[in-house]
XYZ file of C-alpha atoms in Angstrom:
715
model
C -68.954 -44.639 6.079
C -67.488 -41.163 6.675
C -64.843 -42.745 8.847
C -63.920 -45.278 6.221
C -63.911 -42.715 3.425
C -61.762 -40.409 5.558
C -59.285 -43.171 6.198
C -59.210 -43.929 2.453
C -58.422 -40.265 1.600
C -55.753 -40.142 4.296
C -54.217 -43.327 2.914
C -54.131 -41.865 -0.597
C -52.591 -38.622 0.674
C -50.085 -40.599 2.738
C -49.129 -42.556 -0.394
C -48.482 -39.284 -2.266
C -46.423 -37.958 0.644
C -44.438 -41.181 0.642
C -43.742 -40.819 -3.086
C -42.642 -37.138 -2.810
C -39.308 -37.778 -0.984
C -38.405 -40.409 -3.541
C -39.176 -38.149 -6.486
C -37.518 -35.152 -4.792
C -34.383 -37.231 -4.076
C -34.210 -38.311 -7.713
C -34.758 -34.739 -8.954
C -32.108 -33.366 -6.582
C -29.635 -36.031 -7.720
C -30.247 -35.146 -11.371
C -29.846 -31.424 -10.613
C -26.545 -31.970 -8.790
C -25.285 -34.146 -11.638
C -26.135 -31.428 -14.195
C -24.395 -28.760 -12.087
C -21.329 -30.980 -11.669
C -21.105 -31.584 -15.405
C -21.622 -27.867 -16.067
C -18.860 -26.852 -13.696
C -16.510 -29.420 -15.183
C -17.258 -28.305 -18.717
C -17.368 -24.544 -17.996
C -13.640 -24.137 -18.390
C -13.562 -26.260 -21.517
C -16.298 -24.074 -23.062
C -14.224 -20.992 -22.261
C -11.172 -22.614 -23.844
C -13.191 -23.234 -27.006
C -14.216 -19.571 -27.175
C -11.002 -17.802 -26.097
C -7.327 -18.243 -26.944
C -5.270 -16.862 -24.034
C -2.016 -15.011 -24.740
C 0.340 -16.167 -21.998
C 3.667 -14.621 -23.020
C 2.875 -10.932 -22.733
C 4.153 -7.959 -20.746
C 1.871 -5.002 -19.961
C 2.535 -1.316 -19.792
C 1.505 -0.361 -16.237
C 0.892 2.929 -14.468
C 3.662 4.667 -12.527
C 3.212 7.893 -10.595
C 5.392 10.635 -9.150
C 4.741 13.823 -7.203
C 2.992 15.532 -10.100
C 2.117 13.036 -12.847
C 0.853 9.615 -13.806
C 2.489 7.785 -16.698
C 1.959 4.451 -18.405
C -1.232 2.698 -19.504
C -4.419 1.085 -18.270
C -7.602 -0.605 -19.486
C -11.166 -0.074 -18.305
C -12.210 -2.030 -15.219
C -13.718 -4.852 -17.325
C -10.936 -4.884 -19.927
C -10.906 -3.293 -23.377
C -11.983 -5.123 -26.529
C -11.534 -4.311 -30.201
C -11.385 -5.840 -33.652
C -7.799 -6.762 -34.521
C -6.021 -4.866 -37.283
C -2.408 -5.630 -38.179
C -0.271 -2.533 -38.804
C 3.051 -3.347 -40.504
C 3.555 -0.030 -42.316
C 2.343 3.490 -41.620
C -0.199 3.383 -44.477
C -2.056 0.631 -42.570
C -2.953 3.199 -39.918
C -5.472 4.860 -42.281
C -7.833 1.897 -41.875
C -7.718 2.230 -38.093
C -7.898 6.020 -37.913
C -10.436 6.716 -40.680
C -11.563 4.013 -43.125
C -12.330 0.903 -41.056
C -16.078 0.288 -40.461
C -15.721 -1.679 -37.201
C -14.124 0.569 -34.550
C -12.777 0.477 -31.943
C -9.708 -1.397 -33.165
C -7.134 -3.405 -31.264
C -3.873 -2.880 -33.163
C -1.144 -5.467 -33.637
C 1.759 -3.080 -34.229
C 5.070 -3.975 -35.824
C 7.908 -3.156 -33.433
C 9.605 -0.880 -35.964
C 6.544 1.415 -35.882
C 6.431 1.618 -32.089
C 7.649 5.208 -31.852
C 6.486 8.543 -30.487
C 5.039 9.869 -33.743
C 2.791 6.858 -34.325
C 1.803 6.514 -30.663
C 0.681 10.144 -30.375
C -1.526 9.635 -33.448
C -3.168 6.652 -31.774
C -3.437 8.458 -28.453
C -5.548 11.199 -29.995
C -8.387 9.018 -31.326
C -11.319 7.103 -29.848
C -11.094 4.533 -32.661
C -8.309 2.653 -30.851
C -9.087 0.497 -27.807
C -5.629 -0.991 -27.263
C -2.322 -2.083 -28.681
C -0.265 -5.258 -28.890
C 3.357 -4.648 -29.905
C 5.400 -7.327 -31.660
C 9.132 -7.176 -30.882
C 11.186 -6.057 -33.878
C 13.837 -8.581 -34.909
C 16.512 -7.480 -35.505
C 16.382 -4.417 -33.252
C 15.403 -1.155 -35.012
C 18.610 0.011 -36.745
C 17.795 3.675 -36.097
C 17.721 2.969 -32.359
C 14.847 3.092 -29.887
C 14.871 4.716 -26.458
C 11.548 5.467 -24.731
C 13.443 7.230 -21.937
C 14.029 10.956 -21.545
C 16.618 12.955 -23.460
C 17.853 14.219 -20.083
C 17.542 11.250 -17.669
C 16.730 12.015 -14.021
C 16.521 15.715 -14.838
C 16.103 17.856 -11.725
C 17.334 15.208 -9.281
C 21.069 15.394 -10.007
C 23.497 18.011 -8.763
C 22.990 20.667 -11.431
C 20.330 23.285 -10.744
C 19.783 27.045 -10.792
C 21.962 27.199 -7.643
C 24.736 24.796 -8.712
C 26.170 24.953 -12.224
C 23.048 26.479 -13.815
C 24.759 26.408 -17.214
C 24.710 22.589 -16.996
C 21.169 22.186 -15.602
C 18.499 20.408 -17.706
C 21.207 19.094 -20.062
C 21.796 22.593 -21.479
C 25.409 21.731 -22.264
C 25.031 18.098 -23.321
C 21.925 16.140 -24.334
C 22.914 12.738 -22.998
C 20.227 10.607 -24.609
C 19.377 12.248 -27.970
C 17.481 9.116 -29.072
C 15.137 9.469 -26.073
C 11.525 9.885 -27.175
C 10.043 10.198 -23.691
C 7.449 7.577 -24.651
C 7.774 5.820 -21.274
C 6.745 9.077 -19.606
C 3.493 9.557 -21.551
C 0.077 8.647 -20.154
C -2.114 6.394 -22.326
C -5.772 5.713 -21.519
C -5.793 2.378 -23.346
C -3.876 -0.863 -22.647
C -0.588 -1.610 -24.411
C 0.942 -5.098 -24.239
C 4.205 -6.510 -25.533
C 4.007 -9.867 -27.323
C 7.092 -11.773 -26.217
C 6.383 -15.022 -28.078
C 6.670 -15.036 -31.880
C 4.327 -18.053 -32.023
C 1.534 -16.146 -30.274
C 2.114 -13.208 -32.606
C 1.691 -15.582 -35.539
C -1.557 -16.977 -34.077
C -2.990 -13.440 -33.927
C -1.868 -12.694 -37.490
C -3.417 -15.933 -38.729
C -6.712 -15.100 -37.013
C -6.569 -11.663 -38.655
C -5.838 -13.192 -42.082
C -8.722 -15.644 -41.744
C -11.385 -13.179 -40.605
C -10.373 -9.491 -40.711
C -8.567 -8.790 -44.005
C -10.627 -6.343 -46.104
C -11.988 -7.968 -49.289
C -12.156 -6.042 -52.574
C -11.830 -2.704 -50.838
C -14.824 -3.290 -48.557
C -14.902 -4.182 -44.899
C -14.625 -7.824 -43.802
C -17.747 -9.754 -42.837
C -18.582 -11.102 -39.400
C -17.501 -13.022 -37.391
C -14.362 -10.938 -36.827
C -11.242 -11.721 -34.830
C -11.055 -9.563 -31.692
C -8.680 -9.078 -28.783
C -9.363 -8.271 -25.154
C -6.745 -6.763 -22.838
C -7.105 -6.473 -19.055
C -4.816 -4.075 -17.183
C -6.980 -1.851 -15.004
C -4.916 0.256 -12.595
C -6.126 1.263 -9.124
C -4.034 4.423 -8.642
C -4.697 7.750 -10.367
C -3.367 11.301 -10.674
C -0.100 11.302 -8.685
C 1.862 9.762 -5.836
C 0.472 12.436 -3.499
C -3.090 11.320 -4.258
C -2.548 7.572 -4.206
C -0.379 7.556 -1.054
C -2.909 9.747 0.762
C -5.711 7.355 -0.188
C -3.670 4.342 0.872
C -2.774 6.055 4.152
C -6.412 6.872 4.915
C -7.416 3.287 4.145
C -4.695 1.937 6.441
C -5.776 4.284 9.229
C -9.545 3.804 9.202
C -10.267 0.507 7.440
C -10.107 -2.983 8.923
C -9.267 -4.358 5.463
C -7.348 -1.503 3.840
C -7.121 -1.410 0.064
C -3.723 -0.031 -0.887
C -3.764 1.480 -4.382
C -0.045 2.080 -4.985
C 3.369 1.132 -3.585
C 6.704 2.983 -3.552
C 9.411 1.644 -5.850
C 11.927 0.139 -3.440
C 14.558 -2.500 -2.961
C 18.003 -2.831 -1.362
C 21.454 -1.513 -2.177
C 24.255 -4.086 -2.033
C 27.571 -3.034 -0.496
C 30.746 -4.582 0.856
C 34.178 -3.434 1.947
C 37.670 -4.619 1.127
C 38.601 -4.560 4.820
C 35.808 -5.636 7.195
C 34.022 -2.943 9.191
C 31.440 -3.103 11.966
C 28.162 -2.888 10.023
C 26.190 -1.971 13.135
C 28.680 0.595 14.429
C 30.406 3.676 13.034
C 33.675 3.943 11.140
C 36.272 6.122 12.885
C 36.087 9.736 11.608
C 39.759 9.682 10.552
C 39.372 6.458 8.514
C 39.187 7.205 4.781
C 37.109 5.103 2.397
C 37.047 5.064 -1.399
C 33.591 4.382 -2.819
C 33.246 2.432 -6.061
C 29.704 2.538 -7.396
C 27.385 1.303 -10.144
C 23.659 0.963 -10.669
C 22.031 -2.451 -10.978
C 18.564 -1.548 -12.307
C 17.133 -0.679 -15.692
C 13.735 0.037 -17.212
C 11.739 -0.096 -20.437
C 8.252 0.849 -21.605
C 6.868 -2.516 -20.443
C 6.605 -3.814 -16.889
C 9.475 -6.057 -15.784
C 11.061 -6.027 -19.244
C 14.419 -4.463 -18.468
C 17.401 -6.369 -19.911
C 19.706 -3.354 -19.382
C 22.758 -4.925 -21.056
C 24.620 -1.664 -21.649
C 22.772 0.666 -19.259
C 23.345 -1.499 -16.147
C 24.780 -5.013 -16.584
C 28.001 -4.041 -18.387
C 28.971 -1.717 -15.535
C 28.018 -3.830 -12.524
C 29.606 -6.961 -14.008
C 32.818 -4.971 -14.530
C 32.522 -3.706 -10.953
C 32.127 -7.272 -9.594
C 35.150 -8.450 -11.578
C 37.258 -5.565 -10.200
C 36.162 -6.440 -6.644
C 37.244 -10.058 -7.157
C 40.630 -8.978 -8.558
C 41.292 -6.700 -5.576
C 40.347 -9.321 -2.988
C 42.983 -11.646 -4.446
C 45.775 -9.135 -3.720
C 47.829 -10.439 -0.737
C 48.386 -7.115 1.054
C 44.890 -5.586 0.875
C 44.555 -5.757 4.668
C 47.548 -3.413 4.931
C 46.153 -0.697 2.672
C 45.955 2.765 4.165
C 42.413 3.362 2.899
C 39.466 1.015 2.770
C 37.442 0.459 -0.418
C 33.668 0.140 -0.441
C 31.984 -1.616 -3.377
C 28.462 -0.220 -3.780
C 25.643 -1.363 -6.066
C 22.700 1.037 -6.140
C 19.104 0.005 -6.851
C 16.387 2.231 -8.314
C 18.776 4.722 -9.930
C 16.657 4.820 -13.096
C 13.877 6.465 -11.084
C 15.551 9.658 -9.867
C 18.400 8.012 -7.935
C 16.410 6.082 -5.307
C 19.335 3.996 -4.003
C 22.074 6.630 -3.916
C 19.836 9.350 -2.458
C 18.847 6.948 0.337
C 22.459 6.075 1.152
C 23.420 9.761 1.293
C 20.390 10.429 3.525
C 21.370 7.570 5.864
C 24.968 8.817 6.026
C 23.760 12.320 6.927
C 21.406 10.950 9.616
C 24.036 8.591 11.117
C 22.029 5.534 10.033
C 24.923 4.034 8.054
C 28.370 2.838 9.229
C 30.059 5.501 7.071
C 29.628 9.244 7.207
C 30.108 11.559 4.258
C 33.298 12.824 5.957
C 34.811 9.333 5.648
C 34.662 9.427 1.830
C 38.098 10.031 0.359
C 37.047 9.809 -3.294
C 34.369 8.359 -5.554
C 34.778 6.188 -8.671
C 31.670 5.271 -10.646
C 31.337 2.821 -13.505
C 28.611 3.846 -15.899
C 27.957 2.439 -19.408
C 31.285 0.880 -20.462
C 30.643 -1.870 -23.051
C 30.433 0.139 -26.300
C 33.868 1.734 -26.430
C 35.170 3.259 -29.637
C 38.861 2.500 -30.233
C 39.071 1.099 -26.677
C 38.682 4.609 -25.210
C 37.165 5.011 -21.760
C 36.166 8.567 -20.880
C 36.754 10.099 -17.442
C 34.044 12.605 -16.448
C 34.447 15.000 -13.535
C 32.420 17.860 -12.078
C 33.731 21.247 -13.241
C 31.896 23.161 -10.490
C 33.442 21.371 -7.482
C 36.855 21.446 -9.188
C 36.856 25.213 -8.794
C 37.741 24.453 -5.180
C 41.539 24.185 -5.110
C 41.791 21.239 -2.681
C 39.180 19.284 -4.647
C 40.996 20.064 -7.900
C 44.271 18.666 -6.513
C 42.579 15.417 -5.433
C 40.668 15.058 -8.713
C 43.863 15.585 -10.700
C 45.596 12.897 -8.617
C 42.676 10.544 -9.218
C 42.787 11.135 -12.983
C 46.549 10.598 -13.093
C 46.326 7.290 -11.209
C 43.567 6.050 -13.532
C 45.508 7.075 -16.638
C 48.703 5.408 -15.407
C 46.813 2.219 -14.568
C 45.759 1.838 -18.199
C 49.313 1.721 -19.492
C 50.032 -1.630 -21.067
C 46.329 -2.516 -21.127
C 44.030 -2.526 -24.128
C 42.134 0.399 -22.630
C 42.871 4.075 -23.147
C 41.578 6.525 -20.550
C 40.933 10.101 -21.633
C 39.442 13.128 -19.909
C 36.085 14.219 -21.249
C 37.030 17.858 -20.768
C 37.072 20.380 -17.957
C 33.980 22.206 -19.223
C 31.963 19.016 -19.644
C 29.413 18.276 -16.864
C 28.875 14.885 -15.266
C 26.585 12.468 -17.108
C 23.549 11.109 -15.201
C 25.209 9.245 -12.324
C 24.854 8.279 -8.670
C 27.899 10.450 -7.903
C 25.710 13.521 -8.487
C 23.638 12.697 -5.393
C 26.784 12.632 -3.248
C 27.922 15.954 -4.710
C 24.613 17.496 -3.697
C 25.588 16.806 -0.091
C 29.328 17.496 -0.146
C 32.202 18.368 -2.475
C 33.792 14.958 -2.993
C 36.610 14.275 -5.478
C 35.283 11.784 -7.989
C 35.207 10.478 -11.525
C 32.592 8.716 -13.664
C 33.901 6.262 -16.266
C 31.885 5.807 -19.467
C 32.246 4.675 -23.069
C 30.882 8.029 -24.323
C 32.360 11.494 -24.227
C 29.101 13.362 -24.826
C 25.897 11.602 -25.954
C 25.355 7.951 -25.055
C 26.749 5.325 -27.413
C 23.743 3.242 -26.373
C 20.952 3.685 -28.969
C 18.618 1.482 -26.903
C 18.897 3.165 -23.505
C 16.053 2.075 -21.174
C 14.436 -0.104 -23.818
C 13.581 -3.745 -24.444
C 16.292 -3.818 -27.124
C 19.176 -3.197 -24.685
C 19.999 -6.894 -24.973
C 23.177 -9.020 -25.214
C 23.240 -8.314 -28.964
C 23.474 -4.590 -28.203
C 26.832 -5.117 -26.459
C 27.990 -7.505 -29.219
C 27.824 -10.730 -27.240
C 28.149 -13.591 -29.702
C 28.448 -17.351 -29.235
C 29.341 -20.098 -31.726
C 26.508 -22.265 -33.020
C 25.673 -25.547 -31.315
C 26.958 -24.883 -27.784
C 25.166 -26.543 -24.882
C 23.976 -24.273 -22.013
C 26.970 -25.368 -19.914
C 29.405 -24.658 -22.754
C 27.777 -21.266 -23.366
C 28.160 -20.421 -19.669
C 31.905 -21.092 -19.835
C 32.568 -19.612 -23.294
C 34.698 -16.445 -23.086
C 33.260 -13.870 -25.505
C 35.074 -10.830 -26.874
C 32.722 -8.665 -24.801
C 33.829 -10.502 -21.652
C 37.491 -9.985 -22.514
C 36.860 -6.284 -23.145
C 35.039 -5.738 -19.844
C 37.693 -7.745 -17.967
C 40.288 -5.300 -19.306
C 38.280 -2.375 -17.931
C 37.907 -4.193 -14.579
C 41.676 -4.765 -14.476
C 42.418 -1.058 -15.000
C 39.876 -0.046 -12.348
C 41.198 -2.580 -9.821
C 44.818 -1.442 -10.322
C 43.824 2.213 -9.955
C 41.846 1.523 -6.779
C 44.784 -0.368 -5.283
C 47.076 2.642 -5.821
C 44.421 5.090 -4.691
C 44.032 3.118 -1.439
C 47.770 3.472 -0.778
C 49.095 0.254 -2.308
C 52.801 0.516 -3.063
C 53.528 -2.812 -4.779
C 53.604 -3.507 -8.500
C 50.074 -3.779 -9.888
C 50.825 -6.005 -12.879
C 49.652 -9.077 -10.919
C 46.191 -7.523 -10.397
C 44.136 -9.069 -13.157
C 40.370 -9.498 -13.630
C 39.270 -12.937 -14.809
C 37.542 -12.977 -18.248
C 36.020 -16.367 -17.433
C 34.262 -14.925 -14.380
C 33.017 -12.008 -16.491
C 31.697 -14.480 -19.090
C 29.764 -16.397 -16.458
C 28.261 -13.204 -15.057
C 27.233 -11.876 -18.476
C 25.563 -15.192 -19.295
C 23.764 -15.307 -15.947
C 22.626 -11.666 -15.832
C 21.704 -11.363 -19.524
C 20.825 -14.766 -20.985
C 19.851 -17.351 -18.377
C 19.723 -16.857 -14.626
C 18.915 -20.504 -13.964
C 22.399 -21.839 -14.675
C 24.683 -24.209 -12.782
C 26.959 -21.473 -11.389
C 24.169 -19.313 -9.977
C 22.513 -22.454 -8.588
C 25.685 -23.321 -6.681
C 26.238 -19.921 -5.008
C 22.783 -19.113 -3.586
C 20.940 -20.262 -0.490
C 18.647 -23.292 -0.914
C 15.586 -21.366 0.305
C 15.785 -18.751 -2.488
C 16.505 -21.037 -5.438
C 13.062 -20.096 -6.794
C 14.402 -16.687 -7.886
C 16.329 -18.287 -10.734
C 14.041 -17.614 -13.675
C 15.078 -18.076 -17.272
C 15.199 -14.574 -18.798
C 16.872 -11.999 -16.529
C 15.177 -8.632 -15.962
C 16.476 -5.740 -13.876
C 13.436 -3.619 -12.977
C 13.470 -2.323 -9.399
C 9.763 -3.190 -8.709
C 7.922 -2.896 -5.365
C 8.592 -6.305 -3.774
C 12.062 -6.732 -2.435
C 14.691 -7.931 -2.756
C 14.254 -8.554 -6.470
C 16.156 -11.322 -8.251
C 18.958 -9.005 -9.406
C 19.640 -7.787 -5.872
C 19.831 -11.309 -4.478
C 22.136 -12.468 -7.243
C 24.486 -9.477 -7.049
C 24.664 -10.095 -3.300
C 25.588 -13.767 -3.651
C 27.881 -13.320 -6.654
C 29.781 -10.631 -4.721
C 29.964 -12.908 -1.662
C 31.209 -15.772 -3.838
C 33.881 -13.659 -5.548
C 35.126 -11.802 -2.468
C 34.227 -14.059 0.479
C 35.908 -17.005 2.135
C 34.716 -20.591 2.516
C 34.771 -21.370 6.244
C 34.679 -24.772 7.915
C 31.362 -24.494 9.746
C 28.400 -26.839 9.991
C 25.005 -25.758 8.687
C 23.812 -25.029 12.224
C 26.880 -22.915 13.000
C 26.665 -21.059 9.676
C 23.008 -20.174 10.192
C 23.640 -19.083 13.808
C 27.168 -17.579 13.847
C 26.451 -15.568 16.994
C 26.779 -18.833 18.931
C 30.441 -19.114 17.874
C 32.767 -16.851 19.910
C 35.230 -16.278 17.044
C 32.644 -15.532 14.327
C 32.876 -11.697 14.554
C 29.225 -11.511 13.537
C 29.204 -7.702 13.502
C 32.055 -7.704 10.947
C 30.940 -10.486 8.601
C 27.854 -12.017 7.021
C 27.524 -15.811 6.817
C 25.586 -17.715 4.166
C 24.905 -21.454 3.792
C 24.842 -21.945 0.002
C 23.752 -24.881 -2.143
C 27.125 -25.739 -3.642
C 27.813 -27.612 -6.867
C 26.373 -30.965 -7.793
C 28.404 -33.945 -6.659
C 29.847 -35.489 -9.867
C 28.813 -38.982 -8.769
C 25.254 -38.196 -7.628
C 22.330 -35.804 -7.943
C 22.913 -34.252 -4.525
C 24.761 -31.005 -3.881
C 27.734 -30.293 -1.639
C 26.709 -27.224 0.407
C 29.176 -25.018 2.267
C 29.404 -21.852 4.353
C 30.609 -18.525 2.917
C 31.839 -15.656 5.084
C 31.912 -12.222 3.451
C 31.584 -8.498 4.108
C 28.538 -8.182 1.817
C 25.552 -6.307 3.290
C 22.206 -4.922 2.177
C 20.874 -1.452 2.947
C 17.471 0.046 2.158
C 16.854 1.550 -1.254
C 13.605 3.334 -0.410
C 13.395 7.030 -1.218
C 13.623 9.280 1.874
C 10.448 10.993 0.609
C 8.440 8.028 1.918
C 10.291 7.919 5.246
C 9.522 11.626 5.678
C 5.996 11.261 4.216
C 6.850 14.077 1.798
C 5.034 12.564 -1.171
C 5.243 15.796 -3.151
C 9.011 16.164 -2.656
C 11.131 17.791 -5.355
C 14.381 16.780 -3.632
C 13.878 13.016 -3.464
C 12.369 10.444 -5.811
C 8.610 9.980 -5.377
C 7.961 7.161 -7.859
C 5.237 4.654 -7.057
C 3.675 1.788 -8.977
C -0.083 1.350 -9.177
C -1.659 -1.876 -7.981
C -3.917 -3.913 -10.244
C -6.255 -6.884 -9.975
C -5.398 -8.866 -13.086
C -3.217 -8.688 -16.165
C -4.246 -10.889 -19.091
C -4.858 -10.920 -22.815
C -6.923 -13.148 -25.099
C -8.349 -13.333 -28.621
C -11.712 -14.656 -29.829
C -14.302 -14.316 -32.610
C -16.931 -11.640 -32.181
C -20.350 -11.620 -33.874
C -22.019 -8.599 -35.492
C -24.029 -6.180 -33.360
C -27.165 -7.156 -35.276
C -26.712 -10.844 -34.451
C -26.012 -9.996 -30.829
C -29.229 -7.904 -30.650
C -31.274 -10.666 -32.315
C -29.840 -13.222 -29.880
C -30.700 -10.940 -26.972
C -34.256 -10.367 -28.203
C -34.841 -14.095 -28.762
C -33.523 -14.765 -25.267
C -35.822 -12.106 -23.794
C -38.786 -13.547 -25.737
C -38.059 -17.048 -24.448
C -37.775 -15.662 -20.918
C -41.151 -13.866 -21.196
C -42.793 -16.974 -22.661
C -41.337 -19.082 -19.843
C -42.662 -16.660 -17.226
C -46.148 -16.619 -18.802
C -46.199 -20.405 -19.114
C -45.150 -20.756 -15.499
C -47.864 -18.317 -14.408
C -50.658 -20.127 -16.225
C -49.461 -23.553 -15.130
C -49.336 -22.334 -11.553
C -52.838 -20.792 -11.861
C -54.343 -24.053 -13.197
C -52.282 -26.352 -10.997
C -55.381 -27.659 -9.188
C -56.796 -28.809 -12.537
C -53.613 -30.009 -14.166
C -52.227 -31.813 -11.128
C -55.424 -32.888 -9.264
C -55.441 -36.363 -7.745
C -58.161 -38.552 -9.373
C -60.875 -39.631 -6.884
C -60.938 -43.281 -5.848
C -64.159 -44.721 -7.374
C -64.555 -46.940 -4.316
C -64.700 -44.002 -1.962
C -68.341 -42.870 -1.615
C -69.377 -40.021 0.596
C -72.813 -39.823 2.168
């Protein structure tokens, strides 16, 4: 009997064990299905809660030897109730009256100025700012740069022309508010898309507008901005931390990076780029900057501050290369495009450093003279001003060469729609790359600008330095291709300046023939202005670059130097210069990519590039070809980082902080009371669940006991 009963109990237990895998398999399948559905719907739930703002540009943190500037959010992002500020009176609600601080302000672009920003900086009632671009541009002007750009890093100091130091004689940028050089402890974003701005305003109208003088009721429309920066204090601090991480950590976490890129340079007559130019060979340097800046990261249109000058420079280079006897000229001409000049002359200071250390084909002794194109698009009465350095001109030999240079430039403008005038013997040089060369050696030189004293540019280093600022206008209804080819009045004007510069350079280099045939092409200038200011991804730029870098052709051009190199501007200046001054050679793709295998390639004298070419008219394929040119790149990294002198006062020390994520979104936020009630209910449910689980577990033997088989009798 015991044996039979035992077998019966074992059979029952075996039956339960047999059922368990089946039930467990079913339960596991249901659980996996629920998790799969949850993961699939998680994103859709987030999309129902949040509206992302995709067309924004953040203010980020930059650092130098002594300071940090820019903006940042907390590590988890900053959130606030949205309040639209369209006139200064609206600030009272944010700063004093509003019952729901902290506020996230949607600020009209016309109010984005130093006075308003310092008010907001001094209160804890503001958690962040979204700035709507003002259209049209603020008529009073807007420049967040300094009144004295690159102060302390040019040639003038207590030891050299102290009367001109710190812009004592001339304030070059009187509109400069210095806003870009302030440090804000809350995030500030630019809203680039008018549609997204309207979405925010509509959300504000629906939920946040005060009713009858009292505060709005919940739910309220809120905004969250993420822009937490990893670097703090100064370049000295962040570079030391990064260096320690790199030395002792297997997975180093770098917190900041130096601003860097490449300078672009080429010569009229080829030189050995890996060798040294003969000491007796004289070279004329023509220079411009190719970078700009604004308050917001990678928003740097730079129409007047950079593009007008380097486009003119490129057009002059093309005009000179077309002259038949350039190979016979007594002096060579070097076309130089400096990067990072906005940040204390990164590019020019590096080239001077390399020349002094014999790391560049030229030495400072090879420089015969220096001609720099600065801002040239906003001329009054077609006057172009010639600026020289009064201190170096006290040297008699320098004075003779400068006077000769000025005379040649003036004579070259005869018959052209450009009038060149001297700015005055007692007038110092404006902020310019030439100043870095003068720090090293007395070189005869001139800087050409459209201003005699203060800048004509009311939007220097701002987001409003756009094509409209240099009066670029197109007829209505043109297709992109027609716009690319349309010759604007601005293009004609800059082509005239390029013509004068090219003729002067030809004479300065020893050219003896008539210069009337030297003519810059307005059509080329038009194409460049369109590509560098309106749309990079155009048919001309597509045809002149290498196939493997076609991804650089974005829509809206920006000219910020950044920390990853080369940036789009550098690449495009390189290939535009190669296209305008190089030669198409009959080489196959293999030969073009490996010119050292061809005995007659003169690889040390030339650079070869296999470019995409234009579209074949009868198909969708391109007709690629090989371009040979004298265009080269050289480092534009401040010597301070080569020397590890992060606290240098001689060289630029600018770095950019790293960050994890940059994003912005809006959503509806409930009242604190409702949030607390929800939390308490959740906690109560959790406690109840724990108690229920405890009691069920304690009584499991009663609740889940297996009923005894009535046929099983124990004796």
